[in-house]
mmCIF file of C-alpha atoms and ligand atoms in Angstrom:
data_model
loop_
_atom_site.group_PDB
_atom_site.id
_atom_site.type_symbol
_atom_site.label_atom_id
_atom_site.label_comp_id
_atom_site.label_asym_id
_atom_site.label_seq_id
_atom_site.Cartn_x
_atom_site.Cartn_y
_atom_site.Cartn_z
ATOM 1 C CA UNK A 198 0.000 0.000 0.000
ATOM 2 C CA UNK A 199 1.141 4.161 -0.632
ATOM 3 C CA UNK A 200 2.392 6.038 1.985
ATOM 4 C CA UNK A 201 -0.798 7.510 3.896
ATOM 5 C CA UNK A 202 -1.592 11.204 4.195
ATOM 6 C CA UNK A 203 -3.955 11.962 6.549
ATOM 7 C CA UNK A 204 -6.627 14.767 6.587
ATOM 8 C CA UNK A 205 -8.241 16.033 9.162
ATOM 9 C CA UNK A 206 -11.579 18.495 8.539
ATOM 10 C CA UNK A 207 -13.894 17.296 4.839
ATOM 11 C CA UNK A 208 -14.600 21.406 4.185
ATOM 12 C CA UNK A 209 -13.361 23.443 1.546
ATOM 13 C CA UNK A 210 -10.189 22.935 2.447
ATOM 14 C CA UNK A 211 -9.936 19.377 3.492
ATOM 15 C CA UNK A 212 -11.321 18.252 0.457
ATOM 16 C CA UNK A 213 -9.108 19.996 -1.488
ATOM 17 C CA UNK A 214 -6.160 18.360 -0.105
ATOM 18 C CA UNK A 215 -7.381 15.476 0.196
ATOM 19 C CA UNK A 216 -7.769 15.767 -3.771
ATOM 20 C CA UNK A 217 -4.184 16.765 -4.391
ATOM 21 C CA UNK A 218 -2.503 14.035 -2.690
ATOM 22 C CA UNK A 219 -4.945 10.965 -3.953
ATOM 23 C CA UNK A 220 -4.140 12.503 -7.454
ATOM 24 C CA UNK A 221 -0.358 12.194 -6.526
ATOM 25 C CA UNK A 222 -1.073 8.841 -5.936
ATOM 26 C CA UNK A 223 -1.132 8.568 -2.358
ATOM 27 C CA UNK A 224 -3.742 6.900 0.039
ATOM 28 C CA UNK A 225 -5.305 9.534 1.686
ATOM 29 C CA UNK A 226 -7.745 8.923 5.327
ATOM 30 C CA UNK A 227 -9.717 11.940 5.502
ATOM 31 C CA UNK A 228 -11.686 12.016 9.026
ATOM 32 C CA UNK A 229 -14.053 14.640 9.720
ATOM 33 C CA UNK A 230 -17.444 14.576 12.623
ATOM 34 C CA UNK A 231 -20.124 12.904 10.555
ATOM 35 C CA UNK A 232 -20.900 11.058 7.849
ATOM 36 C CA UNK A 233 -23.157 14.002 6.171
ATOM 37 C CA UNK A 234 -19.833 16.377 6.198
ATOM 38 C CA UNK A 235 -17.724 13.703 4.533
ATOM 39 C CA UNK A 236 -20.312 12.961 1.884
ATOM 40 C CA UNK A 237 -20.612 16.604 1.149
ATOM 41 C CA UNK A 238 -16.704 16.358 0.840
ATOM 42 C CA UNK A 239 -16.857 13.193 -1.389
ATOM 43 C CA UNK A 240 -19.069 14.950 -3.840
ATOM 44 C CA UNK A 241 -16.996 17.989 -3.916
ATOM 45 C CA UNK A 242 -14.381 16.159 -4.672
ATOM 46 C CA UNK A 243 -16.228 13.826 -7.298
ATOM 47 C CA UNK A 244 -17.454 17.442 -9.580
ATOM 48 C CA UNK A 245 -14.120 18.816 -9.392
ATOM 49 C CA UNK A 246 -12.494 15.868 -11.206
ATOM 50 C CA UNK A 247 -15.661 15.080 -13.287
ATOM 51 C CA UNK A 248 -14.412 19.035 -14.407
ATOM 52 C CA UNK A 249 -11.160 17.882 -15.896
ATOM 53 C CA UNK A 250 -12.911 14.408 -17.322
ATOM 54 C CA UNK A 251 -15.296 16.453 -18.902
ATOM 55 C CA UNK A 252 -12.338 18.891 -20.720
ATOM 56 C CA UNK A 253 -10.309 15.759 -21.568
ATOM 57 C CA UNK A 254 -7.178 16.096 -18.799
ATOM 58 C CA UNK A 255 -8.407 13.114 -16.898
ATOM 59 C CA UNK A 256 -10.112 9.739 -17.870
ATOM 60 C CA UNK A 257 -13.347 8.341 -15.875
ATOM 61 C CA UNK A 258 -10.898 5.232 -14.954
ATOM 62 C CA UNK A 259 -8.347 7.928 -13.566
ATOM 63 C CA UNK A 260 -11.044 9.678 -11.603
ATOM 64 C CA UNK A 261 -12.555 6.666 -10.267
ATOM 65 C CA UNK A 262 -8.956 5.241 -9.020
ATOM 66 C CA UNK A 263 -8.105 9.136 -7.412
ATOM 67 C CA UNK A 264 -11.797 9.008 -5.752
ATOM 68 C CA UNK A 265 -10.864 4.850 -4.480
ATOM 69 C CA UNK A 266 -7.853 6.106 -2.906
ATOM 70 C CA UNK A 267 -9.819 8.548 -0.270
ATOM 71 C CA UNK A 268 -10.728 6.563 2.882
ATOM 72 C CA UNK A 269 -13.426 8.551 4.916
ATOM 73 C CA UNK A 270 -13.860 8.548 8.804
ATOM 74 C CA UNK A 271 -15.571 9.467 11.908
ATOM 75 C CA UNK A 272 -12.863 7.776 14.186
ATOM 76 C CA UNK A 273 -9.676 8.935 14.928
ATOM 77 C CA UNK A 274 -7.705 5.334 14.646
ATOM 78 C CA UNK A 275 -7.336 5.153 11.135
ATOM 79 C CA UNK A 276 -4.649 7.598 10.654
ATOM 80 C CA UNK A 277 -2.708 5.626 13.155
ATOM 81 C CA UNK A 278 -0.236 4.755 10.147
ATOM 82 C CA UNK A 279 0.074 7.951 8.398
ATOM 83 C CA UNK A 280 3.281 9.440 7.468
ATOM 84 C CA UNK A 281 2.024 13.210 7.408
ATOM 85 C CA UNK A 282 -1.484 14.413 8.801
ATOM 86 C CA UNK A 283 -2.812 17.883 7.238
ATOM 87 C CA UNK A 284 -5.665 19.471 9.745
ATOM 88 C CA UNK A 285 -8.062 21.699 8.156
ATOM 89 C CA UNK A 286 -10.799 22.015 10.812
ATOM 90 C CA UNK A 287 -12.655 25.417 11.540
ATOM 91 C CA UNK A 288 -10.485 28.139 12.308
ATOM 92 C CA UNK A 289 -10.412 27.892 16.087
ATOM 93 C CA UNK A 290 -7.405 27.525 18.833
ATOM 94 C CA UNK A 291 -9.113 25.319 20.875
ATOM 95 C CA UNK A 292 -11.022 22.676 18.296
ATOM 96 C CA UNK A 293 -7.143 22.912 16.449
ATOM 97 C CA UNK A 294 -5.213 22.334 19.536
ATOM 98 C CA UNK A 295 -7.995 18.941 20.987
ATOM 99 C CA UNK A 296 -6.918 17.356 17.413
ATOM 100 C CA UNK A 297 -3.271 17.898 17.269
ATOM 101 C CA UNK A 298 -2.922 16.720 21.400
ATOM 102 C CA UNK A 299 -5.058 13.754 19.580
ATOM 103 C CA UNK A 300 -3.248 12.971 16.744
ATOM 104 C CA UNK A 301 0.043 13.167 19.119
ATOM 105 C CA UNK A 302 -1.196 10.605 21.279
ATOM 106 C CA UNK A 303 -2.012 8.855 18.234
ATOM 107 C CA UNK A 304 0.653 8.374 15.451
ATOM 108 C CA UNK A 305 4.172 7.417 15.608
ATOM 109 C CA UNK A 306 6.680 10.147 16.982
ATOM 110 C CA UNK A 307 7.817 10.318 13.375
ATOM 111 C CA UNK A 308 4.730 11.506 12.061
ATOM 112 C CA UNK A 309 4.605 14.980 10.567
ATOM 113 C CA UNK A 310 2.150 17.373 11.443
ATOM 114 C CA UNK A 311 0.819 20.358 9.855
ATOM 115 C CA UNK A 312 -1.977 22.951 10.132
ATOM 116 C CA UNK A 313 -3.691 24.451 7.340
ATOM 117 C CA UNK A 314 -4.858 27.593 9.662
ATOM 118 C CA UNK A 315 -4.617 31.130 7.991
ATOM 119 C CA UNK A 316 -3.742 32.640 11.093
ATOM 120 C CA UNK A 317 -2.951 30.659 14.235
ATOM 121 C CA UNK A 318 0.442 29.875 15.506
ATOM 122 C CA UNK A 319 2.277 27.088 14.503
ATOM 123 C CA UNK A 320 4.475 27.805 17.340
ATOM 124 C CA UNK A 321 1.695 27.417 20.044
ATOM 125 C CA UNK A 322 -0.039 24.447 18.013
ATOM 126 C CA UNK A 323 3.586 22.576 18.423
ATOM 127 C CA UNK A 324 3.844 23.349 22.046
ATOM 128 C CA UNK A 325 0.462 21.336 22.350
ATOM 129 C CA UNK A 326 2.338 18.551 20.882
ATOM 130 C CA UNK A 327 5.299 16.129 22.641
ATOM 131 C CA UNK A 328 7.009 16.803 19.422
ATOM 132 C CA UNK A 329 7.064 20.789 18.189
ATOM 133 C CA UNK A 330 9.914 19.995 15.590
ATOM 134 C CA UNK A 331 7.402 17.839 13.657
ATOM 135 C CA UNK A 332 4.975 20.392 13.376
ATOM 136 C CA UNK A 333 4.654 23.034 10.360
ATOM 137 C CA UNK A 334 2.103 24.792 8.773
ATOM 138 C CA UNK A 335 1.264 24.064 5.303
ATOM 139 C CA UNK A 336 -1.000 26.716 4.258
ATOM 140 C CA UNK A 337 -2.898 26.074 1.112
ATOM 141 C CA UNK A 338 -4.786 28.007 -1.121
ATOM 142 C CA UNK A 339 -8.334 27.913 -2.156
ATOM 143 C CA UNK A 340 -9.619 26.187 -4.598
ATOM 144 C CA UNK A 341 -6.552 23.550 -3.807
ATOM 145 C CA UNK A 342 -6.441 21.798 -7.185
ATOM 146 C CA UNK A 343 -5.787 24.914 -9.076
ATOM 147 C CA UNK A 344 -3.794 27.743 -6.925
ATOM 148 C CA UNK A 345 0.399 26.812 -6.823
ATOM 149 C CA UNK A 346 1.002 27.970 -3.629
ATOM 150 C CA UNK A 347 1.695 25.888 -0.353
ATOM 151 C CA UNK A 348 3.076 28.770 2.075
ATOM 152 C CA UNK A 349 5.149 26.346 4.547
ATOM 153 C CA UNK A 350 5.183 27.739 7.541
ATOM 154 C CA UNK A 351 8.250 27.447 10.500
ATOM 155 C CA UNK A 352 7.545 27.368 13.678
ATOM 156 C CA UNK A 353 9.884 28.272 16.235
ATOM 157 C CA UNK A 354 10.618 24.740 16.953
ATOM 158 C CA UNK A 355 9.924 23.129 13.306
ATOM 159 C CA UNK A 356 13.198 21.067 12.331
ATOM 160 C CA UNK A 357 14.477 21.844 8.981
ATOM 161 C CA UNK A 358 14.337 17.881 7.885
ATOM 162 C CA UNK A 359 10.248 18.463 8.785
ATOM 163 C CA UNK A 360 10.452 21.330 6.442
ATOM 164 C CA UNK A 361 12.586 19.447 3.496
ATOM 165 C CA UNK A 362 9.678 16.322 4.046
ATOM 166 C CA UNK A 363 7.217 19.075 3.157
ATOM 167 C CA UNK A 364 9.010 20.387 0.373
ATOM 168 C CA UNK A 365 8.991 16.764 -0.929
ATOM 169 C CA UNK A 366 5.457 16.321 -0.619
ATOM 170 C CA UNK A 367 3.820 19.513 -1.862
ATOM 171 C CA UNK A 368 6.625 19.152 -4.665
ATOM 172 C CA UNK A 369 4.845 15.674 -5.433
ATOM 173 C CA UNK A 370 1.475 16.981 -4.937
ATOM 174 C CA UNK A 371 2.333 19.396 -8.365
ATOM 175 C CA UNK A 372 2.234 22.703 -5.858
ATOM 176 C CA UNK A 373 5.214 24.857 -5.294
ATOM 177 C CA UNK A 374 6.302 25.237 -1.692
ATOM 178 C CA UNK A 375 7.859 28.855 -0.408
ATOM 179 C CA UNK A 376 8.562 28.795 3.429
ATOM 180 C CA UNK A 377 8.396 31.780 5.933
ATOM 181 C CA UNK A 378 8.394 32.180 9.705
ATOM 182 C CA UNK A 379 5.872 31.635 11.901
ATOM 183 C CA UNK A 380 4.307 35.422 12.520
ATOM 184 C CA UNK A 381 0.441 36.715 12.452
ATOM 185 C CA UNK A 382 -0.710 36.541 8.991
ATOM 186 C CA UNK A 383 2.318 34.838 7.513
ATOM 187 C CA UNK A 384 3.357 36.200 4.589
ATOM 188 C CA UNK A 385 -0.017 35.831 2.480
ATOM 189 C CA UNK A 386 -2.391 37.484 4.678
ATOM 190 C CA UNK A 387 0.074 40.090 6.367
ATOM 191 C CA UNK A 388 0.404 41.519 2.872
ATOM 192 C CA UNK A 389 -2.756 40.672 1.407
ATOM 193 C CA UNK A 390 -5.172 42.004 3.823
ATOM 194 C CA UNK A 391 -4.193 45.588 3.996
ATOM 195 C CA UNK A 392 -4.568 45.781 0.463
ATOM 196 C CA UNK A 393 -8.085 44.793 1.113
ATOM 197 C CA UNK A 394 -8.974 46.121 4.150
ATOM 198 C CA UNK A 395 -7.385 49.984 2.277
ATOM 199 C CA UNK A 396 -9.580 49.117 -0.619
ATOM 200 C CA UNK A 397 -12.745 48.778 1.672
ATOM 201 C CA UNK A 398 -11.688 52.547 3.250
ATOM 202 C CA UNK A 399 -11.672 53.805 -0.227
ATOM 203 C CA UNK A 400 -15.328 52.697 -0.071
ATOM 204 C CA UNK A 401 -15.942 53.728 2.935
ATOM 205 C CA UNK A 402 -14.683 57.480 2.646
ATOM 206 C CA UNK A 403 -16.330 57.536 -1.318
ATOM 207 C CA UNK A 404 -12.878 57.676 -2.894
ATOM 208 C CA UNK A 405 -14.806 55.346 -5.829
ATOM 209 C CA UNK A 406 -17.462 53.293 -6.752
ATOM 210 C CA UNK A 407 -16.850 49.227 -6.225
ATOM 211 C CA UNK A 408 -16.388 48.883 -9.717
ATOM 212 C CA UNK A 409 -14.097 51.496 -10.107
ATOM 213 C CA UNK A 410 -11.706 50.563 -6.913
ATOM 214 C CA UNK A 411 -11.736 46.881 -8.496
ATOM 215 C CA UNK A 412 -11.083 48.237 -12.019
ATOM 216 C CA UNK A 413 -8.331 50.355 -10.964
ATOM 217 C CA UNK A 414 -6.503 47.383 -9.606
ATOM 218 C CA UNK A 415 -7.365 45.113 -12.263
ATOM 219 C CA UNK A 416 -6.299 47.188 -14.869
ATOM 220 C CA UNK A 417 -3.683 49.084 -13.711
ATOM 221 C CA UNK A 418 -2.262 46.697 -11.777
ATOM 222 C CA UNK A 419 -2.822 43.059 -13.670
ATOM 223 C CA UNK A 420 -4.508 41.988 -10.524
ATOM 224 C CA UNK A 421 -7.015 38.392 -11.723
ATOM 225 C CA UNK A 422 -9.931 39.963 -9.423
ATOM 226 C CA UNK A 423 -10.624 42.945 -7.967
ATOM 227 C CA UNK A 424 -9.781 43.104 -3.869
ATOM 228 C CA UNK A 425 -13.574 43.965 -3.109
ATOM 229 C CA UNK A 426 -14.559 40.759 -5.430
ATOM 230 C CA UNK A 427 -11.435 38.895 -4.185
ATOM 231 C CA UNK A 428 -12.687 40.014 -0.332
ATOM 232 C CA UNK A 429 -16.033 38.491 -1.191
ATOM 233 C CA UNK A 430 -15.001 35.438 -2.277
ATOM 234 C CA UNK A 431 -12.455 34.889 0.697
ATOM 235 C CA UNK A 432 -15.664 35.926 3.147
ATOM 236 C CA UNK A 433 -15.287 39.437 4.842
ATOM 237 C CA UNK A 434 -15.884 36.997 8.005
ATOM 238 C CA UNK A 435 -12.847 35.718 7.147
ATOM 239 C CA UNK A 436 -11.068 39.006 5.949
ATOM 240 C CA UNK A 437 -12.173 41.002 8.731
ATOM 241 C CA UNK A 438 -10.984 37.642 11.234
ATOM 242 C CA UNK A 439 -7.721 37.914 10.040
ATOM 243 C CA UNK A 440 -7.086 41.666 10.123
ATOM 244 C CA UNK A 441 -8.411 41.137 13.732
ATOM 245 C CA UNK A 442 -5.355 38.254 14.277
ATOM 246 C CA UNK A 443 -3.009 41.231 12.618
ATOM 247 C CA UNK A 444 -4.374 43.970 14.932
ATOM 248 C CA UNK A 445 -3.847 42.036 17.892
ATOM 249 C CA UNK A 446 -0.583 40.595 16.974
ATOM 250 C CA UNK A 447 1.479 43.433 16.282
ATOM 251 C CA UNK A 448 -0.393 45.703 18.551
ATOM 252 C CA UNK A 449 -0.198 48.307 15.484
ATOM 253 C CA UNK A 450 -3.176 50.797 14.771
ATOM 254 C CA UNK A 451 -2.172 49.769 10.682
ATOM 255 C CA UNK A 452 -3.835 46.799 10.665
ATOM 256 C CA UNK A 453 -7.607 48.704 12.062
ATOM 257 C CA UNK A 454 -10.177 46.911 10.181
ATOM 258 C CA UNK A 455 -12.427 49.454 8.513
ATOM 259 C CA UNK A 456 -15.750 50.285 9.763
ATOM 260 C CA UNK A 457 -17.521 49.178 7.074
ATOM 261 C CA UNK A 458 -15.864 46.010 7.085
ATOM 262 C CA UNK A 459 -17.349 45.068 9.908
ATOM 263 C CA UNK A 460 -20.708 46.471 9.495
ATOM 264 C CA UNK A 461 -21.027 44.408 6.841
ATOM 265 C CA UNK A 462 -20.113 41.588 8.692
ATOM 266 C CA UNK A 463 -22.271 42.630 11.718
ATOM 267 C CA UNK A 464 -25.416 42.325 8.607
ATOM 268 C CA UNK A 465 -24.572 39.395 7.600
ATOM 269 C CA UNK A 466 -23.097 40.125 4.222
ATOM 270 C CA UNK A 467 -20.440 38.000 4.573
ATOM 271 C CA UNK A 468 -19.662 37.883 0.685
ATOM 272 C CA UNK A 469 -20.545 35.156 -2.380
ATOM 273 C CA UNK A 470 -21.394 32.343 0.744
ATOM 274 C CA UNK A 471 -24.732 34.592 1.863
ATOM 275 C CA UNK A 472 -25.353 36.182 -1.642
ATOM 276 C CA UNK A 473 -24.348 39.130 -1.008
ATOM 277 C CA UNK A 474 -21.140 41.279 0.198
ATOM 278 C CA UNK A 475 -19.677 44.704 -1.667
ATOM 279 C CA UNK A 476 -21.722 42.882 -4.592
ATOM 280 C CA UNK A 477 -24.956 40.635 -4.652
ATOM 281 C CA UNK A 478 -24.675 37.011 -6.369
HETATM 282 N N1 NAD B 285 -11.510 28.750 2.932
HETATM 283 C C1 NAD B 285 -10.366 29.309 2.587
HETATM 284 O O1 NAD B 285 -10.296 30.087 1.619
HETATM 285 C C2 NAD B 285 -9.096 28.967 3.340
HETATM 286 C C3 NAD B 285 -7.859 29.221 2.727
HETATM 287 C C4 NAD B 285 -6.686 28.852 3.401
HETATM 288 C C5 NAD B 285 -6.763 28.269 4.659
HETATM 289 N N2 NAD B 285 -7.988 28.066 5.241
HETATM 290 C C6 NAD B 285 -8.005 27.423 6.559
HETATM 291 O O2 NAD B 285 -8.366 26.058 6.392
HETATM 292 C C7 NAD B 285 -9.065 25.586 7.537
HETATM 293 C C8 NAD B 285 -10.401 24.996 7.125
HETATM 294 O O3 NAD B 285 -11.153 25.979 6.463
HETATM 295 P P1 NAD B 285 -12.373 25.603 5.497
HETATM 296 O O4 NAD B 285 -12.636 26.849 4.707
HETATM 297 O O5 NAD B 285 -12.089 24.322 4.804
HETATM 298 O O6 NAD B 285 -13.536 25.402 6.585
HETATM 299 P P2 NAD B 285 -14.902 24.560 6.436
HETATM 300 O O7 NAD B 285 -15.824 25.128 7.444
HETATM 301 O O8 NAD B 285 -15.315 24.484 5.008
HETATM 302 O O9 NAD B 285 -14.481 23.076 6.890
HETATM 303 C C9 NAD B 285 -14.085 22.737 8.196
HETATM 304 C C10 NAD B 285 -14.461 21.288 8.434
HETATM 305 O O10 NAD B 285 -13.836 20.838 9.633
HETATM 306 C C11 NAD B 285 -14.728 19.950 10.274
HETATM 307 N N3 NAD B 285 -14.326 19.780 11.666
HETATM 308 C C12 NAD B 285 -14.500 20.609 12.721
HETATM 309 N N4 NAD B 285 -13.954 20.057 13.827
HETATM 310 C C13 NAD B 285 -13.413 18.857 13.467
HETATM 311 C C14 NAD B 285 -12.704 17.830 14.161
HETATM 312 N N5 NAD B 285 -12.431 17.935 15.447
HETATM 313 N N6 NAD B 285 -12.317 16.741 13.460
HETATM 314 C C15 NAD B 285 -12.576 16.628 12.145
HETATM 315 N N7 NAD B 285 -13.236 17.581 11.436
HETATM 316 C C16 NAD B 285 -13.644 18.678 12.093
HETATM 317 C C17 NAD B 285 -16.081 20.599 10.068
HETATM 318 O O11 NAD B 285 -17.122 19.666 10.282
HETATM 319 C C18 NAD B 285 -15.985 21.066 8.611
HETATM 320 O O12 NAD B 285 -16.427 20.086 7.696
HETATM 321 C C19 NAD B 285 -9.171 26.772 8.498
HETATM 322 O O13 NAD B 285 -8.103 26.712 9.398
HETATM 323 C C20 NAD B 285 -9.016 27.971 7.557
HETATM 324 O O14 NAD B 285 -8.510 29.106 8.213
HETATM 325 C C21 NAD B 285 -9.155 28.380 4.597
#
């Protein structure tokens, strides 16, 4: 049998990954709290590969062999025998930390494991652990199968043969792997949000219209999607989450979400997920 990578968490993310690595050919246990969540992830998975069947990059055999490759589970025992485990559960310290004091009870001392969070730190998710110099954050992008980009993240502990085993793996999983320390926001986010959160003020204080601040960057500045469209798709939930982890990490007035940010939050226009954000779906 493959090497097995575990996945922890059947959402967006988990799915995702657990994609990637059953198309790289490894077996792949992907655990999450019921059976509804990992059928939702199993279908999910099955329409993004039907995608490339149906525009001739994959063939139904190939599919069905990726899809017979992903194990699903309630339990925690049968990631006993992987070599890496990837956790993509909600964003929360304390669900995060219960499942990584789990899996160290769990798998051998050699096993690597890594975090998918887009904010918390790999630091204090290793001290949670017996073994801090196996854990790492590997922080993928969304949607998985298509964006490049595994930011590997260091923590303070995180041995650098930990970080060449992830280099190996994303390598094999067809992403490219660039490595930074463990701070709030990474790299992605730190520089990422304040281009959002600045776009949102120019909103706010009626610098432009939507389309206008998206057009500017778009145009002028070869960006794929504007960052009020990009901000909706992300979730301002998220967005205005992370500027929050930013804020409170530095300590630096900088990183103040805008107002409107958060009113829109507070309404429940949390972007494309409720139908409607700075534009209605
Ligand atoms: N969505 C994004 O664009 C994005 C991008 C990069 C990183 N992330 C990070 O990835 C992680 C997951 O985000 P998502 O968007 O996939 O969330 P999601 O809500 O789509 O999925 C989370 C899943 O985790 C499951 N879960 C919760 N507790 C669990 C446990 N103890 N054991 C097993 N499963 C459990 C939930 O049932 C749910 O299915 C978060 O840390 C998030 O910050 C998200």
């Amino acid at each position: 049998m493959s090497e097995i990578i575990g996945v922890i968490g059947s959402g967006t993310m988990g799915n995702g990954i657990a994609q990637v690595a059953a198309r790289a050919g490894y077996t792949v246990v992907m655990r999450d709290v019921s059976d509804a969540f990992l059928q939702r992830g199993i279908s999910a998975i099955d329409k993004s590969l039907q995608r490339d069947v149906d525009k001739e990059r994959l063939s139904t055999e190939e599919k069905q062999s990726i899809i017979g490759r992903i194990r699903t589970t309630t339990e925690l025992e049968p990631l006993r025998d992987a070599s890496f485990v990837i956790e993509a559960v909600t964003e929360d310290l304390t669900v995060k930390t219960e499942v990584f004091k789990a899996l160290d009870r769990l798998t051998s001392p050699e096993t690597i494991l890594a975090s998918n969070t887009s904010s918390i730190s790999i630091t204090r998710l290793g001290a949670a652990t017996s073994r801090p110099e196996k854990v790492v954050g590997m922080h993928f992008m969304n949607p998985v199968p298509v964006m490049k980009l595994v930011e590997v993240i260091r923590g303070i502990a995180t041995s650098d043969e930990t970080y060449e085993k992830v280099r190996g793996l994303t390598d094999k999983m067809g992403k490219t792997a660039l490595d930074c320390n463990d701070s709030p926001g990474f790299v992605s986010n730190r520089v990422l949000m304040p281009m959002i959160n600045e776009a949102v003020f120019t909103l706010y204080e009626g610098v432009a219209t939507r389309e206008s601040i998206d057009g500017i960057m778009q145009l002028g500045m070869n960006h794929p999607m504007g960052p009020l469209a990009l901000a909706d798709f992300i979730g301002l939930d998220v967005c205005l989450a992370i500027l929050n982890v930013l804020y409170d990490g530095f300590g630096d007035p900088k990183y103040r979400a805008c107002p409107l940010l958060k009113r829109y939050v507070d309404a429940g226009w949390l972007g494309r997920k409720t139908g409607r954000g700075f534009y209605q779906y």
